[in-house]
CSV table of C-alpha atoms in Angstrom, one decimal:
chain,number,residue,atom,x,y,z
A,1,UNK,CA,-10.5,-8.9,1.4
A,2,UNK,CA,-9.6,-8.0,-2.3
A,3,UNK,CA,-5.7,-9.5,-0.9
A,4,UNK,CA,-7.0,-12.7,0.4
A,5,UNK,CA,-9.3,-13.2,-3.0
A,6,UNK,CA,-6.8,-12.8,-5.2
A,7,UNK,CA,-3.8,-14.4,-3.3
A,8,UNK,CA,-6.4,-17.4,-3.5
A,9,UNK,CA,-7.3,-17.6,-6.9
A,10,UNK,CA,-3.9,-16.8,-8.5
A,11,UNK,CA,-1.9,-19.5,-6.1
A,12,UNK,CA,-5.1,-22.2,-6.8
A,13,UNK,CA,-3.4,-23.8,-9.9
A,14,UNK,CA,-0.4,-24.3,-7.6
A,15,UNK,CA,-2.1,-25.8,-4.7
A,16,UNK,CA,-3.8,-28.2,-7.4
A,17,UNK,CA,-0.9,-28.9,-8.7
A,18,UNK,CA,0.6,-29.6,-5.2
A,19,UNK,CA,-2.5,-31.4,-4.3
A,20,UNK,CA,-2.5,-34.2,-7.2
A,21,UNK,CA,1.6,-34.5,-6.7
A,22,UNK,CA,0.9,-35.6,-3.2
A,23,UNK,CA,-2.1,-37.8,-4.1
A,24,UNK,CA,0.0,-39.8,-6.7
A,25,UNK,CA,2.9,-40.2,-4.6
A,26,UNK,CA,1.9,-40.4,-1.0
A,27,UNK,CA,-0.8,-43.7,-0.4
A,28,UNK,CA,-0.6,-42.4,3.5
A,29,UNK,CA,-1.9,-38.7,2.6
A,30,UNK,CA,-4.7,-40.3,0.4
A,31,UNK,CA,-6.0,-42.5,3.1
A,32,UNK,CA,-6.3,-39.8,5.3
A,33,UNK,CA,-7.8,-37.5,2.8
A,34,UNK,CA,-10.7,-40.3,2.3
A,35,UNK,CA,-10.8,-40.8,6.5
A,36,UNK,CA,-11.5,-36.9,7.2
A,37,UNK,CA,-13.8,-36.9,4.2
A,38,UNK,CA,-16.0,-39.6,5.6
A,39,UNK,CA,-15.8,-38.7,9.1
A,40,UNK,CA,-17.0,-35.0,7.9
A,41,UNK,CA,-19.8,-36.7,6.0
A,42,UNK,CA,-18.5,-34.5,3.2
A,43,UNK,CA,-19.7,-35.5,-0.5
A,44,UNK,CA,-17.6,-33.8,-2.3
A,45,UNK,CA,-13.7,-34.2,-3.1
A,46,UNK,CA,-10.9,-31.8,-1.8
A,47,UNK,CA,-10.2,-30.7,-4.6
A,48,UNK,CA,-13.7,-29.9,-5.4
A,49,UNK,CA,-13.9,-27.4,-2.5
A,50,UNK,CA,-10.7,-25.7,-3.6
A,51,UNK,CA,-12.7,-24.9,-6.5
A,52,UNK,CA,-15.5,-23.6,-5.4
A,53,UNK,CA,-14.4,-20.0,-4.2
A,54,UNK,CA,-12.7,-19.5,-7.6
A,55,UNK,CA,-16.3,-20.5,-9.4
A,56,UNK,CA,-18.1,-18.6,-7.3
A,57,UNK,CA,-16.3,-15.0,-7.5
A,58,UNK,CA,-18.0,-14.1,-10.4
A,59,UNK,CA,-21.2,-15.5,-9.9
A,60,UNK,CA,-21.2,-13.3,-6.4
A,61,UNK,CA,-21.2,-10.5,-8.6
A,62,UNK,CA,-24.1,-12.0,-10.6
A,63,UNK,CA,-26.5,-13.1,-8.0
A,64,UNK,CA,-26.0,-9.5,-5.9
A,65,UNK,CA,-27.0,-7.9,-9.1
A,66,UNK,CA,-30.1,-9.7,-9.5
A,67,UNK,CA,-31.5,-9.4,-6.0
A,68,UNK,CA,-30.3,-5.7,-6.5
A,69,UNK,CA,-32.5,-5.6,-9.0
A,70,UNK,CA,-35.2,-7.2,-7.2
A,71,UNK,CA,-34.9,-5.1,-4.7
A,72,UNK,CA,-35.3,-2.0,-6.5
A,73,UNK,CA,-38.4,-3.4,-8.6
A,74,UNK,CA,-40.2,-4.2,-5.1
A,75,UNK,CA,-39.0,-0.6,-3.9
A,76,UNK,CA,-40.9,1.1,-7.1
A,77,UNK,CA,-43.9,-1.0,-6.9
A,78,UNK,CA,-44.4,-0.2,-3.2
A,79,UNK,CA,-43.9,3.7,-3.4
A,80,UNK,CA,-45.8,3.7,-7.2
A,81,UNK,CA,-48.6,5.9,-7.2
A,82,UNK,CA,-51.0,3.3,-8.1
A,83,UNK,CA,-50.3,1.2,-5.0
A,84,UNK,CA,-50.5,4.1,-2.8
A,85,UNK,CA,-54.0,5.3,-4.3
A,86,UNK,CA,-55.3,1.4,-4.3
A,87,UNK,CA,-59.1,0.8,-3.7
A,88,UNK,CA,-58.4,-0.5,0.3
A,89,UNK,CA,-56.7,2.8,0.8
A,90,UNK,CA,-53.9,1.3,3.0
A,91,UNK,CA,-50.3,3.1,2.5
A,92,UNK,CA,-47.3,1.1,1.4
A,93,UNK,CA,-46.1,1.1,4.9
A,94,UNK,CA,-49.1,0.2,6.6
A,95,UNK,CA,-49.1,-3.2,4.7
A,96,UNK,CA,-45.3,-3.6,4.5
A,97,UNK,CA,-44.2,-2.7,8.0
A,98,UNK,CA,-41.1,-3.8,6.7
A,99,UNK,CA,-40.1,-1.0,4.1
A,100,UNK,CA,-37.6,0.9,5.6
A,101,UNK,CA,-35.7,-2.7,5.9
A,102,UNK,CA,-36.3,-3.1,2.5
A,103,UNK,CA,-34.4,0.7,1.0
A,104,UNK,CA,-31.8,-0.4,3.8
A,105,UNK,CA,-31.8,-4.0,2.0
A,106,UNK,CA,-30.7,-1.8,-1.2
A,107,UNK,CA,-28.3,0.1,0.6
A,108,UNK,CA,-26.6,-3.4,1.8
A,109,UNK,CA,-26.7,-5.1,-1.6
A,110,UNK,CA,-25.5,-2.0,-3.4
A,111,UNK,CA,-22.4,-1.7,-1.5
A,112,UNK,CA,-22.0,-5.8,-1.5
A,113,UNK,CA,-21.8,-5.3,-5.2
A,114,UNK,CA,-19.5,-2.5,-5.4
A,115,UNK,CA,-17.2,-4.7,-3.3
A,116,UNK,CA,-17.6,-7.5,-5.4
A,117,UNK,CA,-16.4,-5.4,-8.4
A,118,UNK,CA,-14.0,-3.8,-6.6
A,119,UNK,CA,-12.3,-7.9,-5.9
A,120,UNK,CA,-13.3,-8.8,-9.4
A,121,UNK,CA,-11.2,-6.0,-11.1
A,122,UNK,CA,-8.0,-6.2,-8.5
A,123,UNK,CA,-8.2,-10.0,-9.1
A,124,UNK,CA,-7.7,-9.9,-13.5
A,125,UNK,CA,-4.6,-6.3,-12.3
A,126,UNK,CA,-3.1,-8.9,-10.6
A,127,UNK,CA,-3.6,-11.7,-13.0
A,128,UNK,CA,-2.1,-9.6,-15.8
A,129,UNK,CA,0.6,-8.1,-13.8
A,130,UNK,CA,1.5,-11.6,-13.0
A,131,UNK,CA,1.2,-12.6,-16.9
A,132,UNK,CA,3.5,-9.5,-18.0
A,133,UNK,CA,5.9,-10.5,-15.1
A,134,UNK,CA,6.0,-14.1,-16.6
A,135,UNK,CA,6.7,-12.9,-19.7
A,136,UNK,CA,9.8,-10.7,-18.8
A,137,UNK,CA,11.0,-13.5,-16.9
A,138,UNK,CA,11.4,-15.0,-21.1
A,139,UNK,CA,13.5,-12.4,-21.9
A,140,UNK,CA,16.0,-13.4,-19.1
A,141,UNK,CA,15.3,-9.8,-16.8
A,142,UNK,CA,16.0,-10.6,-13.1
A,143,UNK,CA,13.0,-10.5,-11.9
A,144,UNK,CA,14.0,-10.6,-8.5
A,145,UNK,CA,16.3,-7.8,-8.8
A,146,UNK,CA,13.8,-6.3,-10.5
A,147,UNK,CA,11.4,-6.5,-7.1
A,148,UNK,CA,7.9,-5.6,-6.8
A,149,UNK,CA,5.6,-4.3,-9.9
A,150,UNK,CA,4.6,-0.7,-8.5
A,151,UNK,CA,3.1,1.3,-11.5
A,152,UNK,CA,2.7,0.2,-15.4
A,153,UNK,CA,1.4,2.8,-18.4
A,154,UNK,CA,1.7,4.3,-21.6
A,155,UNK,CA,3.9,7.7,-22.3
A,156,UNK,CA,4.0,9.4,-25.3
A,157,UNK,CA,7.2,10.1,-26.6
A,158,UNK,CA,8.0,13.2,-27.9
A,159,UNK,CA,9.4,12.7,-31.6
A,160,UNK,CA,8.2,9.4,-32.0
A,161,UNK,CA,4.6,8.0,-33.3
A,162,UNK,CA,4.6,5.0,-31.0
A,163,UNK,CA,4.0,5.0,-27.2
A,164,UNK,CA,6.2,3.7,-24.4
A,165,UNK,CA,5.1,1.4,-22.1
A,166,UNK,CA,6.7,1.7,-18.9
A,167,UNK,CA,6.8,-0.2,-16.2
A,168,UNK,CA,8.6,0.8,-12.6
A,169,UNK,CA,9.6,-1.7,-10.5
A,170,UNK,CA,10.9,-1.2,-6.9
A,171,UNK,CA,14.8,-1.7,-8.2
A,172,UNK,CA,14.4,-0.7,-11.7
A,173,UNK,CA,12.0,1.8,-14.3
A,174,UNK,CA,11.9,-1.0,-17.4
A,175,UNK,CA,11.1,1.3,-20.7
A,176,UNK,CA,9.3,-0.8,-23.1
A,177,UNK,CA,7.7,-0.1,-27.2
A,178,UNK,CA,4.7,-1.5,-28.1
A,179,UNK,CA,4.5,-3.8,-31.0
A,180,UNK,CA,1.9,-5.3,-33.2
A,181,UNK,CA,3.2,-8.3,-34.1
A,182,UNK,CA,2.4,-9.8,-38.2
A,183,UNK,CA,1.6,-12.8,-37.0
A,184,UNK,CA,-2.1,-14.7,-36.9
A,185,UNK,CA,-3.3,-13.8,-33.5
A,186,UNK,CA,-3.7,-17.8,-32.9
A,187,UNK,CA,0.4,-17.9,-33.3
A,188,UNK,CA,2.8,-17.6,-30.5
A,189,UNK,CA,5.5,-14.7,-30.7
A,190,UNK,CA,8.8,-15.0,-31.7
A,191,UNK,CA,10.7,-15.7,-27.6
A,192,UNK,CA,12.5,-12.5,-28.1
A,193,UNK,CA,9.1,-10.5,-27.5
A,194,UNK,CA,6.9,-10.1,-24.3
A,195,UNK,CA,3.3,-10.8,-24.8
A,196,UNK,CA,0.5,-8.6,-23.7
A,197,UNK,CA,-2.7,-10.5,-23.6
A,198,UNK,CA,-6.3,-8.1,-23.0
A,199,UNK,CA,-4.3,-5.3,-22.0
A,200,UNK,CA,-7.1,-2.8,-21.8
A,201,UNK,CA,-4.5,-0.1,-22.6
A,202,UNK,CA,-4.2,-1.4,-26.2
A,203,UNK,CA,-7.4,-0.5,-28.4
A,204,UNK,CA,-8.6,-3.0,-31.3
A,205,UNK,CA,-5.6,-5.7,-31.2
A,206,UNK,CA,-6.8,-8.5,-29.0
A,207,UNK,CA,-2.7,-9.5,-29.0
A,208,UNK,CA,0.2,-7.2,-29.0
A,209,UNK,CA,3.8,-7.3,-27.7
A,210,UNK,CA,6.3,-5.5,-26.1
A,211,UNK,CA,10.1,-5.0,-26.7
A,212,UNK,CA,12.3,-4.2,-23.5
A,213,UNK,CA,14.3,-0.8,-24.6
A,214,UNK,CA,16.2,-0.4,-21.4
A,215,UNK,CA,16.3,-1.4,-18.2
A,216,UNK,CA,17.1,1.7,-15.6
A,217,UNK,CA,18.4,0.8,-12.3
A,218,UNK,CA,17.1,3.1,-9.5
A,219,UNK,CA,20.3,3.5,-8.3
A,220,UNK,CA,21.1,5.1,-11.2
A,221,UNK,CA,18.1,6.7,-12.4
A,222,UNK,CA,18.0,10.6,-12.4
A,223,UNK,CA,14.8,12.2,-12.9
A,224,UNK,CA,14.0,15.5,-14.6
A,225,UNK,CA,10.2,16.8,-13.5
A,226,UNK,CA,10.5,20.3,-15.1
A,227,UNK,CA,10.1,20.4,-18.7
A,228,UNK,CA,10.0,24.2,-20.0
A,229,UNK,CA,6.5,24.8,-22.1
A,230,UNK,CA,5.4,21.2,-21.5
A,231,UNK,CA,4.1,20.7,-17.9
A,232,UNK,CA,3.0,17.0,-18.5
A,233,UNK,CA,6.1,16.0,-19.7
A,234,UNK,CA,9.4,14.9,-17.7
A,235,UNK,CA,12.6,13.4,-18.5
A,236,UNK,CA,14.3,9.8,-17.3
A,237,UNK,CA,17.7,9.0,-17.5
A,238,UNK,CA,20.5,6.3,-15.9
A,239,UNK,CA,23.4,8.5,-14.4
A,240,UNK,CA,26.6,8.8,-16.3
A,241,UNK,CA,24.8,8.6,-19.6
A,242,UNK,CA,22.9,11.4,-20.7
A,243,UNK,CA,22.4,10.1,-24.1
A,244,UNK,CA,19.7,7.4,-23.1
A,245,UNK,CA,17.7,10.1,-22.2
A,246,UNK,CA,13.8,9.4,-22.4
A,247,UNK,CA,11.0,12.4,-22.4
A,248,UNK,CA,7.9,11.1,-21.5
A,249,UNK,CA,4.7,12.7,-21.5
A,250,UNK,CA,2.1,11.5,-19.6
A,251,UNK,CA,-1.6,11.2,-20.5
A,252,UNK,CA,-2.9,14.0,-17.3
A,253,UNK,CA,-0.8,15.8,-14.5
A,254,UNK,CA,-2.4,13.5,-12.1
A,255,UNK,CA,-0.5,10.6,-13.5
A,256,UNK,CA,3.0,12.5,-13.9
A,257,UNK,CA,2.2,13.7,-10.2
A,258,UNK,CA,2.1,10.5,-9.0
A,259,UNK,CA,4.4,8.8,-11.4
A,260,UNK,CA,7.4,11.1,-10.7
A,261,UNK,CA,6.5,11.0,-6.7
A,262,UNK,CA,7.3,7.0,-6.7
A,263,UNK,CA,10.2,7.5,-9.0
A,264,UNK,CA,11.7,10.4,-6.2
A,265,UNK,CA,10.8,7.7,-3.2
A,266,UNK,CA,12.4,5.2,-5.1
A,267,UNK,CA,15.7,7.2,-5.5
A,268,UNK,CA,15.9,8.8,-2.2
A,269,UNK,CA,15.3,5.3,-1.3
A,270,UNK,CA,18.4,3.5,-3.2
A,271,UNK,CA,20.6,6.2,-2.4
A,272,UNK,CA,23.5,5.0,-0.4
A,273,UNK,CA,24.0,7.8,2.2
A,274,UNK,CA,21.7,8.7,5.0
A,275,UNK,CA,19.1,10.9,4.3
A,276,UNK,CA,17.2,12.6,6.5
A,277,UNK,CA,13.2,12.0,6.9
A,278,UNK,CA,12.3,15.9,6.7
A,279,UNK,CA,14.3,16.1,3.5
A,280,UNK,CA,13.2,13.0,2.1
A,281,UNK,CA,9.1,14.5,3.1
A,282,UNK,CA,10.1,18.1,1.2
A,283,UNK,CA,11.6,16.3,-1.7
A,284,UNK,CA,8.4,14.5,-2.2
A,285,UNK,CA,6.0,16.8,-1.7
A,286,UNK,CA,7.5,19.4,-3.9
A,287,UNK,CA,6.0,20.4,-7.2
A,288,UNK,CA,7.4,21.6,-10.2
A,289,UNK,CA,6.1,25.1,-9.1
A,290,UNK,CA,7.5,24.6,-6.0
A,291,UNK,CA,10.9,23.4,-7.2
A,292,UNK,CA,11.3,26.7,-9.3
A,293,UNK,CA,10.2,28.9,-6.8
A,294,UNK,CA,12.9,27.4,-4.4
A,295,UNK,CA,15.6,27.1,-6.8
A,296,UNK,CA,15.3,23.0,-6.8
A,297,UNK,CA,16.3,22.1,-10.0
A,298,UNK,CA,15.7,18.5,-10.2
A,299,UNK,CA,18.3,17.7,-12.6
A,300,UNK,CA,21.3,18.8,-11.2
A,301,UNK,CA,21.0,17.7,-7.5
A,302,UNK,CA,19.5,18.6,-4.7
A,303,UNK,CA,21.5,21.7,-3.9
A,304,UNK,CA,23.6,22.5,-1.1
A,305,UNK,CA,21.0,21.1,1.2
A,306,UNK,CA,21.9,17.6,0.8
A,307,UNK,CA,25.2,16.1,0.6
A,308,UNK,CA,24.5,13.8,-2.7
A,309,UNK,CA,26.2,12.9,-5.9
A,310,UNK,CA,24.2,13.5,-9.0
A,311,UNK,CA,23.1,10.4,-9.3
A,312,UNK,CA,20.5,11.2,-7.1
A,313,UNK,CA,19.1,14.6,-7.8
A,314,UNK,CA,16.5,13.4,-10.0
């Protein structure tokens, strides 16, 4: 559902593009357009109804929360003490025969609105990953190459005051600094930067940008998970240049856990030998503990086990 919602609303100002651009130039598709709209009786335009589930997401979300609200009000008014203990002496559910429909009612609505939410929230993460993509695309980055957007944060750098933003793509881990650019928020940016608009990341700056540091292939990336006397920290770096070294420390271990487990998939991945599923499964699932218990030391390769070149022993 949250797919089809947001495929919808983020490809509507292409199919209204595509719409008019056939209306202007094809007389034929207009004429039909009107005969189908008069033999379905309908009032409204075509373009009208293509609207209509892109008004109406967020007003879901309204209306379920007011007959949620409803519902709950009738709930307490029904089990108060003062309706129980009225003068006719009839219970709640002698006169409402209908009140375990009702809780059952609230049950319904409340998960209708959680699900609403839910579509609301992934619909504006892909809106602004789209956004952020769009803007890299400025700064002439392949995006294709790049692939898919699978994971976006901030990383403290050890050493430096300002965060990283980094963004890993399927083909490449994109390390980016956050700027705050002196510039009247109603002004563009100068091209050169990438514009971050409402990231929710970014605290009191209703417009901040982002300058591209370096772009890491996944076929080259190495990945270091075990930093001694820092557990939430872990190191990147393209093979055959340890100097552009990154340490990144990430906000919780939950994050670097999952952060470093898509970086090792996406390695194992690009590699261009064979690799066997049961390696590829203990590779993944290993921890830093368990990497040190076992010897696994990520930064050097994957020991004798695995016939690989450096390049791929995170």
């Amino acid at each position: 559902m949250e797919q089809l919602y947001a495929d919808y609303c983020l490809n509507f100002d292409s199919s209204m593009h595509t719409l008019n651009m056939m209306q202007q130039e094809c007389a034929e598709f207009c004429a039909r357009l009107v005969v189908l709209q008069n033999d379905l009786r309908h009032p409204l335009s075509v373009d009208t109804y293509l609207l209509k589930p892109v008004q109406r997401i967020m007003r879901y979300q309204l209306m379920l929360q007011e007959c949620l609200k409803q519902c709950k009000n009738v709930l307490a008014q029904l089990t108060s003490p003062e309706f129980v203990d009225s003068p006719d002496g009839c219970d709640p559910i002698s006169k409402f025969g209908g009140l375990s429909e009702l809780r059952q009612s609230e049950v319904t609505l409340s998960h209708a609105l959680t699900r609403m939410i839910r579509i609301a929230e992934y619909i504006n993460k892909r809106k602004a990953d789209c956004d952020l993509i769009s803007h890299l695309g400025t700064l002439h980055l392949n995006m294709d190459d790049l692939g898919d957007l699978l994971l976006k944060g901030y990383f403290r750098v050890l050493g430096k005051k300002a965060q990283r933003f980094i963004l890993l793509f399927h083909g490449a881990v994109v390390v980016c600094k956050l700027v705050v650019p002196n510039v009247p928020a109603n002004e563009l940016c100068v091209h050169s930067l990438v514009t971050v608009s409402g990231a929710n990341e970014v605290k009191n700056e209703s417009r901040n940008s982002l300058e591209v540091h370096e772009v890491i292939r996944c076929d080259e990336l190495m990945l270091i998970e075990c930093i001694p006397k820092d557990p939430l920290a872990f190191h990147i770096l393209p093979f055959g240049n340890p100097k552009s070294q990154h340490t990144l420390q990430a906000p919780s271990a939950e994050i670097k856990r999952v952060w470093c487990r898509e970086m090792k998939r996406l390695i194992l991945e690009h590699y261009n030998a064979a690799i066997p599923d049961k390696v590829k499964a203990i590779v993944l699932n290993m921890s830093e503990a368990g990497a040190m218990k076992t010897g696994f030391v990520p930064s050097i390769g994957i020991s004798d086990r695995i016939p690989v070149k450096p390049a791929c022993s995170y």
